[in-house]
């Protein structure tokens, strides 16, 4: 067994073609959802294998997960286009699960009305597998939850543009580049004019929901979220809400 890097330190293992990760109350629902994706012909997500005690086993998604948008391949336009296309394909495959699943569903994140599809919930470079300079797979379905498609698109644009203040550590794109990248992502995804008009506000709502969840989980004693809050993640998201609000008009002008 080999310890994998990139997520929670010391908790995610690779064993041959499988990955072993901590499970949660939502894991049985997530596995049914992963099975649904397979049944819809979507092959860019892990196969659910089993849940044992407090761990889940899923198939290893081939490719290189790279969090860093400053990496020339991950930050390339080709990657951006393929990431948006993959999100669209995933959303198409996600359709139908909420209507067909007959069991009690438990999600880590609170569902958001209207319940159009199951969103991934954290569609960012650090949860996407890449190969030949293109996004080919999606991992880490812990944050999946029912919500409108736009809820997922908003967070994805936030992460892939990224719409984060260039003064923050690790942000290498200028505001102009970020706006251009947001537009490229929306176009490749197939965003409608209605989607685009709602996007800035939806990003702020999505980030506020994330911050609220992070703070509540940390206050309830969750170790991972406590670590995230102590590392300044919630503060950074709050600063990014301000950043998106400050540049809302330019973002809308670029998108519409
Ligand atoms: N199904 C998978 N296929 C391939 N690699 C995976 C898979 N799940 C996790 N990984 C690897 O483990 C690392 C951490 O995974 P992740 O599940 O996203 O952790 P966390 O839940 O802490 O965010 C990823 O960067 C990736 O390299
Ligand atoms: Mg992850």
mmCIF file of C-alpha atoms and ligand atoms in Angstrom:
data_model
loop_
_atom_site.group_PDB
_atom_site.id
_atom_site.type_symbol
_atom_site.label_atom_id
_atom_site.label_comp_id
_atom_site.label_asym_id
_atom_site.label_seq_id
_atom_site.Cartn_x
_atom_site.Cartn_y
_atom_site.Cartn_z
ATOM 1 C CA UNK A 1 0.000 0.000 0.000
ATOM 2 C CA UNK A 2 1.192 3.466 -0.851
ATOM 3 C CA UNK A 3 0.198 6.669 0.896
ATOM 4 C CA UNK A 4 -1.223 9.214 -1.572
ATOM 5 C CA UNK A 5 -0.361 12.872 -1.374
ATOM 6 C CA UNK A 6 -2.570 15.830 -2.142
ATOM 7 C CA UNK A 7 -5.554 15.495 0.189
ATOM 8 C CA UNK A 8 -5.774 14.844 3.921
ATOM 9 C CA UNK A 9 -2.293 13.888 5.050
ATOM 10 C CA UNK A 10 -1.811 10.228 5.944
ATOM 11 C CA UNK A 11 -5.412 9.152 5.274
ATOM 12 C CA UNK A 12 -5.692 8.243 1.576
ATOM 13 C CA UNK A 13 -3.995 5.061 0.357
ATOM 14 C CA UNK A 14 -3.472 3.381 -2.991
ATOM 15 C CA UNK A 15 -3.511 -0.412 -3.152
ATOM 16 C CA UNK A 16 -3.025 -1.580 -6.738
ATOM 17 C CA UNK A 17 -5.974 -0.322 -8.725
ATOM 18 C CA UNK A 18 -7.923 0.754 -5.669
ATOM 19 C CA UNK A 19 -7.938 3.746 -3.348
ATOM 20 C CA UNK A 20 -8.820 3.504 0.344
ATOM 21 C CA UNK A 21 -10.205 6.658 1.960
ATOM 22 C CA UNK A 22 -12.026 7.544 5.179
ATOM 23 C CA UNK A 23 -15.799 7.063 4.824
ATOM 24 C CA UNK A 24 -18.653 9.022 6.356
ATOM 25 C CA UNK A 25 -22.410 8.788 6.891
ATOM 26 C CA UNK A 26 -22.823 9.955 3.261
ATOM 27 C CA UNK A 27 -20.612 7.246 1.717
ATOM 28 C CA UNK A 28 -23.405 4.674 1.006
ATOM 29 C CA UNK A 29 -25.351 7.400 -0.860
ATOM 30 C CA UNK A 30 -22.194 8.514 -2.691
ATOM 31 C CA UNK A 31 -21.529 4.908 -3.773
ATOM 32 C CA UNK A 32 -25.061 4.538 -5.149
ATOM 33 C CA UNK A 33 -24.499 7.800 -7.001
ATOM 34 C CA UNK A 34 -21.163 6.565 -8.427
ATOM 35 C CA UNK A 35 -22.965 3.400 -9.595
ATOM 36 C CA UNK A 36 -25.570 5.589 -11.287
ATOM 37 C CA UNK A 37 -22.811 7.499 -13.143
ATOM 38 C CA UNK A 38 -21.458 4.179 -14.451
ATOM 39 C CA UNK A 39 -24.909 3.067 -15.542
ATOM 40 C CA UNK A 40 -25.200 6.296 -17.531
ATOM 41 C CA UNK A 41 -21.935 5.480 -19.326
ATOM 42 C CA UNK A 42 -19.801 8.032 -17.468
ATOM 43 C CA UNK A 43 -16.361 6.492 -16.993
ATOM 44 C CA UNK A 44 -14.554 9.508 -15.527
ATOM 45 C CA UNK A 45 -15.399 8.755 -11.893
ATOM 46 C CA UNK A 46 -14.207 6.023 -9.509
ATOM 47 C CA UNK A 47 -16.063 2.721 -9.352
ATOM 48 C CA UNK A 48 -17.419 2.159 -5.852
ATOM 49 C CA UNK A 49 -16.045 -1.130 -4.509
ATOM 50 C CA UNK A 50 -16.891 -1.447 -0.830
ATOM 51 C CA UNK A 51 -17.363 0.230 2.513
ATOM 52 C CA UNK A 52 -15.585 -1.434 5.417
ATOM 53 C CA UNK A 53 -15.861 -0.006 8.924
ATOM 54 C CA UNK A 54 -14.794 3.591 8.607
ATOM 55 C CA UNK A 55 -13.182 3.352 5.192
ATOM 56 C CA UNK A 56 -14.361 3.226 1.591
ATOM 57 C CA UNK A 57 -12.663 1.446 -1.292
ATOM 58 C CA UNK A 58 -13.046 2.893 -4.795
ATOM 59 C CA UNK A 59 -11.215 2.272 -8.037
ATOM 60 C CA UNK A 60 -8.099 4.257 -8.849
ATOM 61 C CA UNK A 61 -8.773 6.901 -11.517
ATOM 62 C CA UNK A 62 -5.832 6.952 -13.902
ATOM 63 C CA UNK A 63 -4.155 10.291 -14.441
ATOM 64 C CA UNK A 64 -2.252 12.901 -12.535
ATOM 65 C CA UNK A 65 -4.106 15.013 -9.980
ATOM 66 C CA UNK A 66 -2.400 18.361 -9.770
ATOM 67 C CA UNK A 67 -3.750 21.110 -7.585
ATOM 68 C CA UNK A 68 -1.527 23.822 -8.801
ATOM 69 C CA UNK A 69 -2.940 26.164 -11.451
ATOM 70 C CA UNK A 70 0.525 27.702 -11.745
ATOM 71 C CA UNK A 71 1.631 24.379 -13.263
ATOM 72 C CA UNK A 72 1.802 25.180 -16.983
ATOM 73 C CA UNK A 73 -0.335 22.175 -17.976
ATOM 74 C CA UNK A 74 -2.970 22.530 -15.276
ATOM 75 C CA UNK A 75 -3.219 26.269 -15.941
ATOM 76 C CA UNK A 76 -3.364 25.896 -19.731
ATOM 77 C CA UNK A 77 -6.330 26.847 -21.869
ATOM 78 C CA UNK A 78 -6.593 23.285 -23.099
ATOM 79 C CA UNK A 79 -6.972 22.072 -19.539
ATOM 80 C CA UNK A 80 -9.571 24.743 -18.827
ATOM 81 C CA UNK A 81 -11.657 23.724 -21.856
ATOM 82 C CA UNK A 82 -11.459 20.032 -21.072
ATOM 83 C CA UNK A 83 -12.309 20.638 -17.401
ATOM 84 C CA UNK A 84 -15.457 22.544 -18.382
ATOM 85 C CA UNK A 85 -16.420 19.830 -20.902
ATOM 86 C CA UNK A 86 -15.899 17.125 -18.307
ATOM 87 C CA UNK A 87 -18.112 18.991 -15.824
ATOM 88 C CA UNK A 88 -20.845 19.201 -18.450
ATOM 89 C CA UNK A 89 -20.587 15.459 -19.195
ATOM 90 C CA UNK A 90 -20.667 14.720 -15.488
ATOM 91 C CA UNK A 91 -23.791 16.852 -15.021
ATOM 92 C CA UNK A 92 -25.533 15.047 -17.891
ATOM 93 C CA UNK A 93 -24.677 11.685 -16.359
ATOM 94 C CA UNK A 94 -25.775 12.886 -12.909
ATOM 95 C CA UNK A 95 -29.283 13.461 -14.224
ATOM 96 C CA UNK A 96 -31.858 10.927 -13.149
ATOM 97 C CA UNK A 97 -30.255 9.781 -9.882
ATOM 98 C CA UNK A 98 -32.551 11.822 -7.645
ATOM 99 C CA UNK A 99 -35.591 10.470 -9.480
ATOM 100 C CA UNK A 100 -34.491 6.829 -9.556
ATOM 101 C CA UNK A 101 -32.766 6.284 -6.185
ATOM 102 C CA UNK A 102 -35.243 4.667 -3.805
ATOM 103 C CA UNK A 103 -33.171 4.672 -0.619
ATOM 104 C CA UNK A 104 -32.743 7.229 2.146
ATOM 105 C CA UNK A 105 -30.108 9.708 1.040
ATOM 106 C CA UNK A 106 -27.493 11.241 3.320
ATOM 107 C CA UNK A 107 -25.152 13.966 2.056
ATOM 108 C CA UNK A 108 -22.269 15.680 3.788
ATOM 109 C CA UNK A 109 -23.293 19.125 2.519
ATOM 110 C CA UNK A 110 -26.818 20.533 2.832
ATOM 111 C CA UNK A 111 -28.834 20.105 -0.398
ATOM 112 C CA UNK A 112 -29.747 23.346 -2.176
ATOM 113 C CA UNK A 113 -33.077 23.931 -3.870
ATOM 114 C CA UNK A 114 -34.070 23.457 -6.591
ATOM 115 C CA UNK A 115 -32.718 19.885 -6.569
ATOM 116 C CA UNK A 116 -31.862 19.620 -10.279
ATOM 117 C CA UNK A 117 -29.033 17.093 -10.121
ATOM 118 C CA UNK A 118 -26.369 15.780 -7.774
ATOM 119 C CA UNK A 119 -23.502 18.265 -7.957
ATOM 120 C CA UNK A 120 -19.900 17.242 -7.252
ATOM 121 C CA UNK A 121 -19.566 20.056 -4.735
ATOM 122 C CA UNK A 122 -15.794 20.564 -5.024
ATOM 123 C CA UNK A 123 -14.948 20.507 -8.728
ATOM 124 C CA UNK A 124 -11.472 22.006 -8.484
ATOM 125 C CA UNK A 125 -8.092 21.110 -10.015
ATOM 126 C CA UNK A 126 -7.203 19.171 -6.835
ATOM 127 C CA UNK A 127 -10.120 16.784 -7.454
ATOM 128 C CA UNK A 128 -9.586 16.284 -11.194
ATOM 129 C CA UNK A 129 -7.320 13.681 -12.818
ATOM 130 C CA UNK A 130 -5.459 14.815 -15.924
ATOM 131 C CA UNK A 131 -3.755 12.988 -18.783
ATOM 132 C CA UNK A 132 -2.165 14.310 -21.971
ATOM 133 C CA UNK A 133 -2.830 17.864 -20.803
ATOM 134 C CA UNK A 134 -6.573 17.289 -20.488
ATOM 135 C CA UNK A 135 -9.003 16.698 -17.617
ATOM 136 C CA UNK A 136 -10.100 13.064 -17.781
ATOM 137 C CA UNK A 137 -11.454 12.067 -14.387
ATOM 138 C CA UNK A 138 -13.110 13.301 -11.209
ATOM 139 C CA UNK A 139 -12.308 12.064 -7.697
ATOM 140 C CA UNK A 140 -13.440 12.736 -4.134
ATOM 141 C CA UNK A 141 -17.248 12.577 -4.105
ATOM 142 C CA UNK A 142 -17.543 13.311 -0.366
ATOM 143 C CA UNK A 143 -19.013 16.743 -1.107
ATOM 144 C CA UNK A 144 -21.604 15.575 -3.676
ATOM 145 C CA UNK A 145 -25.093 16.897 -2.919
ATOM 146 C CA UNK A 146 -28.360 17.769 -4.693
ATOM 147 C CA UNK A 147 -28.393 21.322 -6.065
ATOM 148 C CA UNK A 148 -28.903 23.290 -9.269
ATOM 149 C CA UNK A 149 -26.242 22.787 -11.957
ATOM 150 C CA UNK A 150 -25.334 26.447 -11.605
ATOM 151 C CA UNK A 151 -24.331 25.838 -7.971
ATOM 152 C CA UNK A 152 -21.556 23.503 -9.213
ATOM 153 C CA UNK A 153 -20.659 25.702 -12.185
ATOM 154 C CA UNK A 154 -20.261 28.721 -9.874
ATOM 155 C CA UNK A 155 -17.805 26.964 -7.573
ATOM 156 C CA UNK A 156 -15.946 25.427 -10.532
ATOM 157 C CA UNK A 157 -15.458 28.818 -12.209
ATOM 158 C CA UNK A 158 -14.303 30.216 -8.853
ATOM 159 C CA UNK A 159 -11.654 27.476 -8.643
ATOM 160 C CA UNK A 160 -10.578 27.209 -12.277
ATOM 161 C CA UNK A 161 -10.443 30.922 -13.282
ATOM 162 C CA UNK A 162 -9.651 31.254 -10.321
ATOM 163 C CA UNK A 163 -11.657 34.207 -9.009
ATOM 164 C CA UNK A 164 -9.341 34.699 -6.092
ATOM 165 C CA UNK A 165 -7.513 37.912 -5.228
ATOM 166 C CA UNK A 166 -4.063 37.895 -6.916
ATOM 167 C CA UNK A 167 -2.746 39.184 -3.577
ATOM 168 C CA UNK A 168 -3.534 35.740 -2.078
ATOM 169 C CA UNK A 169 -0.756 33.147 -1.990
ATOM 170 C CA UNK A 170 -0.569 30.799 -5.020
ATOM 171 C CA UNK A 171 -2.760 32.963 -7.298
ATOM 172 C CA UNK A 172 -0.765 33.500 -10.473
ATOM 173 C CA UNK A 173 -3.379 34.939 -12.854
ATOM 174 C CA UNK A 174 -4.165 38.641 -13.114
ATOM 175 C CA UNK A 175 -7.757 39.881 -12.906
ATOM 176 C CA UNK A 176 -7.894 40.227 -16.711
ATOM 177 C CA UNK A 177 -6.734 36.632 -17.171
ATOM 178 C CA UNK A 178 -9.182 35.410 -14.530
ATOM 179 C CA UNK A 179 -12.133 37.088 -16.235
ATOM 180 C CA UNK A 180 -11.093 35.695 -19.606
ATOM 181 C CA UNK A 181 -10.692 32.220 -18.128
ATOM 182 C CA UNK A 182 -14.105 32.451 -16.426
ATOM 183 C CA UNK A 183 -15.664 33.215 -19.808
ATOM 184 C CA UNK A 184 -13.816 30.368 -21.545
ATOM 185 C CA UNK A 185 -14.990 27.947 -18.853
ATOM 186 C CA UNK A 186 -18.613 29.117 -19.111
ATOM 187 C CA UNK A 187 -18.628 28.857 -22.903
ATOM 188 C CA UNK A 188 -17.040 25.400 -22.940
ATOM 189 C CA UNK A 189 -19.558 24.279 -20.305
ATOM 190 C CA UNK A 190 -22.419 25.608 -22.393
ATOM 191 C CA UNK A 191 -23.648 28.204 -19.894
ATOM 192 C CA UNK A 192 -26.787 30.083 -20.930
ATOM 193 C CA UNK A 193 -27.227 33.854 -20.680
ATOM 194 C CA UNK A 194 -29.418 33.239 -17.624
ATOM 195 C CA UNK A 195 -26.590 31.222 -16.005
ATOM 196 C CA UNK A 196 -24.067 33.960 -16.761
ATOM 197 C CA UNK A 197 -26.236 36.716 -15.313
ATOM 198 C CA UNK A 198 -26.632 34.767 -12.075
ATOM 199 C CA UNK A 199 -23.044 33.549 -11.820
ATOM 200 C CA UNK A 200 -21.401 36.306 -9.684
ATOM 201 C CA UNK A 201 -24.142 36.159 -7.044
ATOM 202 C CA UNK A 202 -24.158 32.352 -7.133
ATOM 203 C CA UNK A 203 -20.385 32.236 -6.526
ATOM 204 C CA UNK A 204 -20.830 34.460 -3.456
ATOM 205 C CA UNK A 205 -23.722 32.344 -2.153
ATOM 206 C CA UNK A 206 -21.789 29.124 -2.720
ATOM 207 C CA UNK A 207 -18.700 30.472 -0.939
ATOM 208 C CA UNK A 208 -20.773 31.778 1.982
ATOM 209 C CA UNK A 209 -22.426 28.345 2.314
ATOM 210 C CA UNK A 210 -18.973 26.749 2.323
ATOM 211 C CA UNK A 211 -17.686 29.116 5.008
ATOM 212 C CA UNK A 212 -20.799 28.554 7.143
ATOM 213 C CA UNK A 213 -20.410 24.785 6.829
ATOM 214 C CA UNK A 214 -16.684 24.900 7.569
ATOM 215 C CA UNK A 215 -17.159 27.035 10.706
ATOM 216 C CA UNK A 216 -20.097 24.956 11.968
ATOM 217 C CA UNK A 217 -18.174 21.692 11.414
ATOM 218 C CA UNK A 218 -15.086 23.077 13.152
ATOM 219 C CA UNK A 219 -17.220 24.308 16.077
ATOM 220 C CA UNK A 220 -18.730 20.812 16.321
ATOM 221 C CA UNK A 221 -15.210 19.370 16.676
ATOM 222 C CA UNK A 222 -14.504 18.051 13.161
ATOM 223 C CA UNK A 223 -10.712 17.709 12.964
ATOM 224 C CA UNK A 224 -10.328 18.283 9.190
ATOM 225 C CA UNK A 225 -12.451 21.430 9.136
ATOM 226 C CA UNK A 226 -10.759 22.731 12.314
ATOM 227 C CA UNK A 227 -7.431 22.354 10.500
ATOM 228 C CA UNK A 228 -8.837 24.151 7.436
ATOM 229 C CA UNK A 229 -10.168 27.029 9.531
ATOM 230 C CA UNK A 230 -6.869 27.305 11.434
ATOM 231 C CA UNK A 231 -5.021 27.353 8.098
ATOM 232 C CA UNK A 232 -7.094 30.422 7.152
ATOM 233 C CA UNK A 233 -9.330 28.774 4.496
ATOM 234 C CA UNK A 234 -12.586 30.365 5.699
ATOM 235 C CA UNK A 235 -10.985 33.800 5.852
ATOM 236 C CA UNK A 236 -9.623 33.362 2.342
ATOM 237 C CA UNK A 237 -13.072 32.376 1.024
ATOM 238 C CA UNK A 238 -14.602 35.429 2.722
ATOM 239 C CA UNK A 239 -11.970 37.676 1.139
ATOM 240 C CA UNK A 240 -12.770 36.075 -2.224
ATOM 241 C CA UNK A 241 -16.478 36.867 -1.777
ATOM 242 C CA UNK A 242 -15.420 40.527 -1.435
ATOM 243 C CA UNK A 243 -13.177 40.165 -4.478
ATOM 244 C CA UNK A 244 -15.990 38.767 -6.640
ATOM 245 C CA UNK A 245 -18.402 41.485 -5.405
ATOM 246 C CA UNK A 246 -15.824 44.201 -6.127
ATOM 247 C CA UNK A 247 -15.351 42.992 -9.702
ATOM 248 C CA UNK A 248 -18.937 41.897 -10.289
ATOM 249 C CA UNK A 249 -19.635 44.406 -13.078
ATOM 250 C CA UNK A 250 -16.480 43.543 -15.024
ATOM 251 C CA UNK A 251 -17.194 39.857 -14.588
ATOM 252 C CA UNK A 252 -20.729 40.295 -15.901
ATOM 253 C CA UNK A 253 -19.478 42.380 -18.807
ATOM 254 C CA UNK A 254 -16.957 39.689 -19.766
ATOM 255 C CA UNK A 255 -19.464 36.859 -19.411
ATOM 256 C CA UNK A 256 -22.479 38.411 -21.123
HETATM 257 N N1 LIG B 1 -10.138 7.429 -6.914
HETATM 258 C C1 LIG B 1 -8.931 7.976 -7.001
HETATM 259 N N2 LIG B 1 -8.164 7.728 -8.073
HETATM 260 C C2 LIG B 1 -6.919 8.239 -8.152
HETATM 261 N N3 LIG B 1 -6.354 8.996 -7.219
HETATM 262 C C3 LIG B 1 -7.065 9.299 -6.134
HETATM 263 C C4 LIG B 1 -8.394 8.819 -5.968
HETATM 264 N N4 LIG B 1 -8.861 9.289 -4.793
HETATM 265 C C5 LIG B 1 -7.871 10.023 -4.259
HETATM 266 N N5 LIG B 1 -6.780 10.030 -5.058
HETATM 267 C C6 LIG B 1 -5.465 10.680 -4.799
HETATM 268 O O1 LIG B 1 -5.373 11.008 -3.434
HETATM 269 C C7 LIG B 1 -5.209 12.416 -3.251
HETATM 270 C C8 LIG B 1 -6.138 12.914 -2.164
HETATM 271 O O2 LIG B 1 -7.438 12.524 -2.504
HETATM 272 P P1 LIG B 1 -8.806 13.096 -2.032
HETATM 273 O O3 LIG B 1 -9.680 11.917 -2.001
HETATM 274 O O4 LIG B 1 -9.230 14.225 -2.876
HETATM 275 O O5 LIG B 1 -8.479 13.632 -0.555
HETATM 276 P P2 LIG B 1 -9.351 14.599 0.337
HETATM 277 O O6 LIG B 1 -10.657 13.899 0.536
HETATM 278 O O7 LIG B 1 -8.574 14.766 1.581
HETATM 279 O O8 LIG B 1 -9.516 15.872 -0.443
HETATM 280 C C9 LIG B 1 -5.534 13.055 -4.581
HETATM 281 O O9 LIG B 1 -4.736 14.177 -4.812
HETATM 282 C C10 LIG B 1 -5.227 11.945 -5.565
HETATM 283 O O10 LIG B 1 -3.891 12.005 -5.955
HETATM 284 MG MG1 LIG B 2 -10.035 16.131 -2.493
#
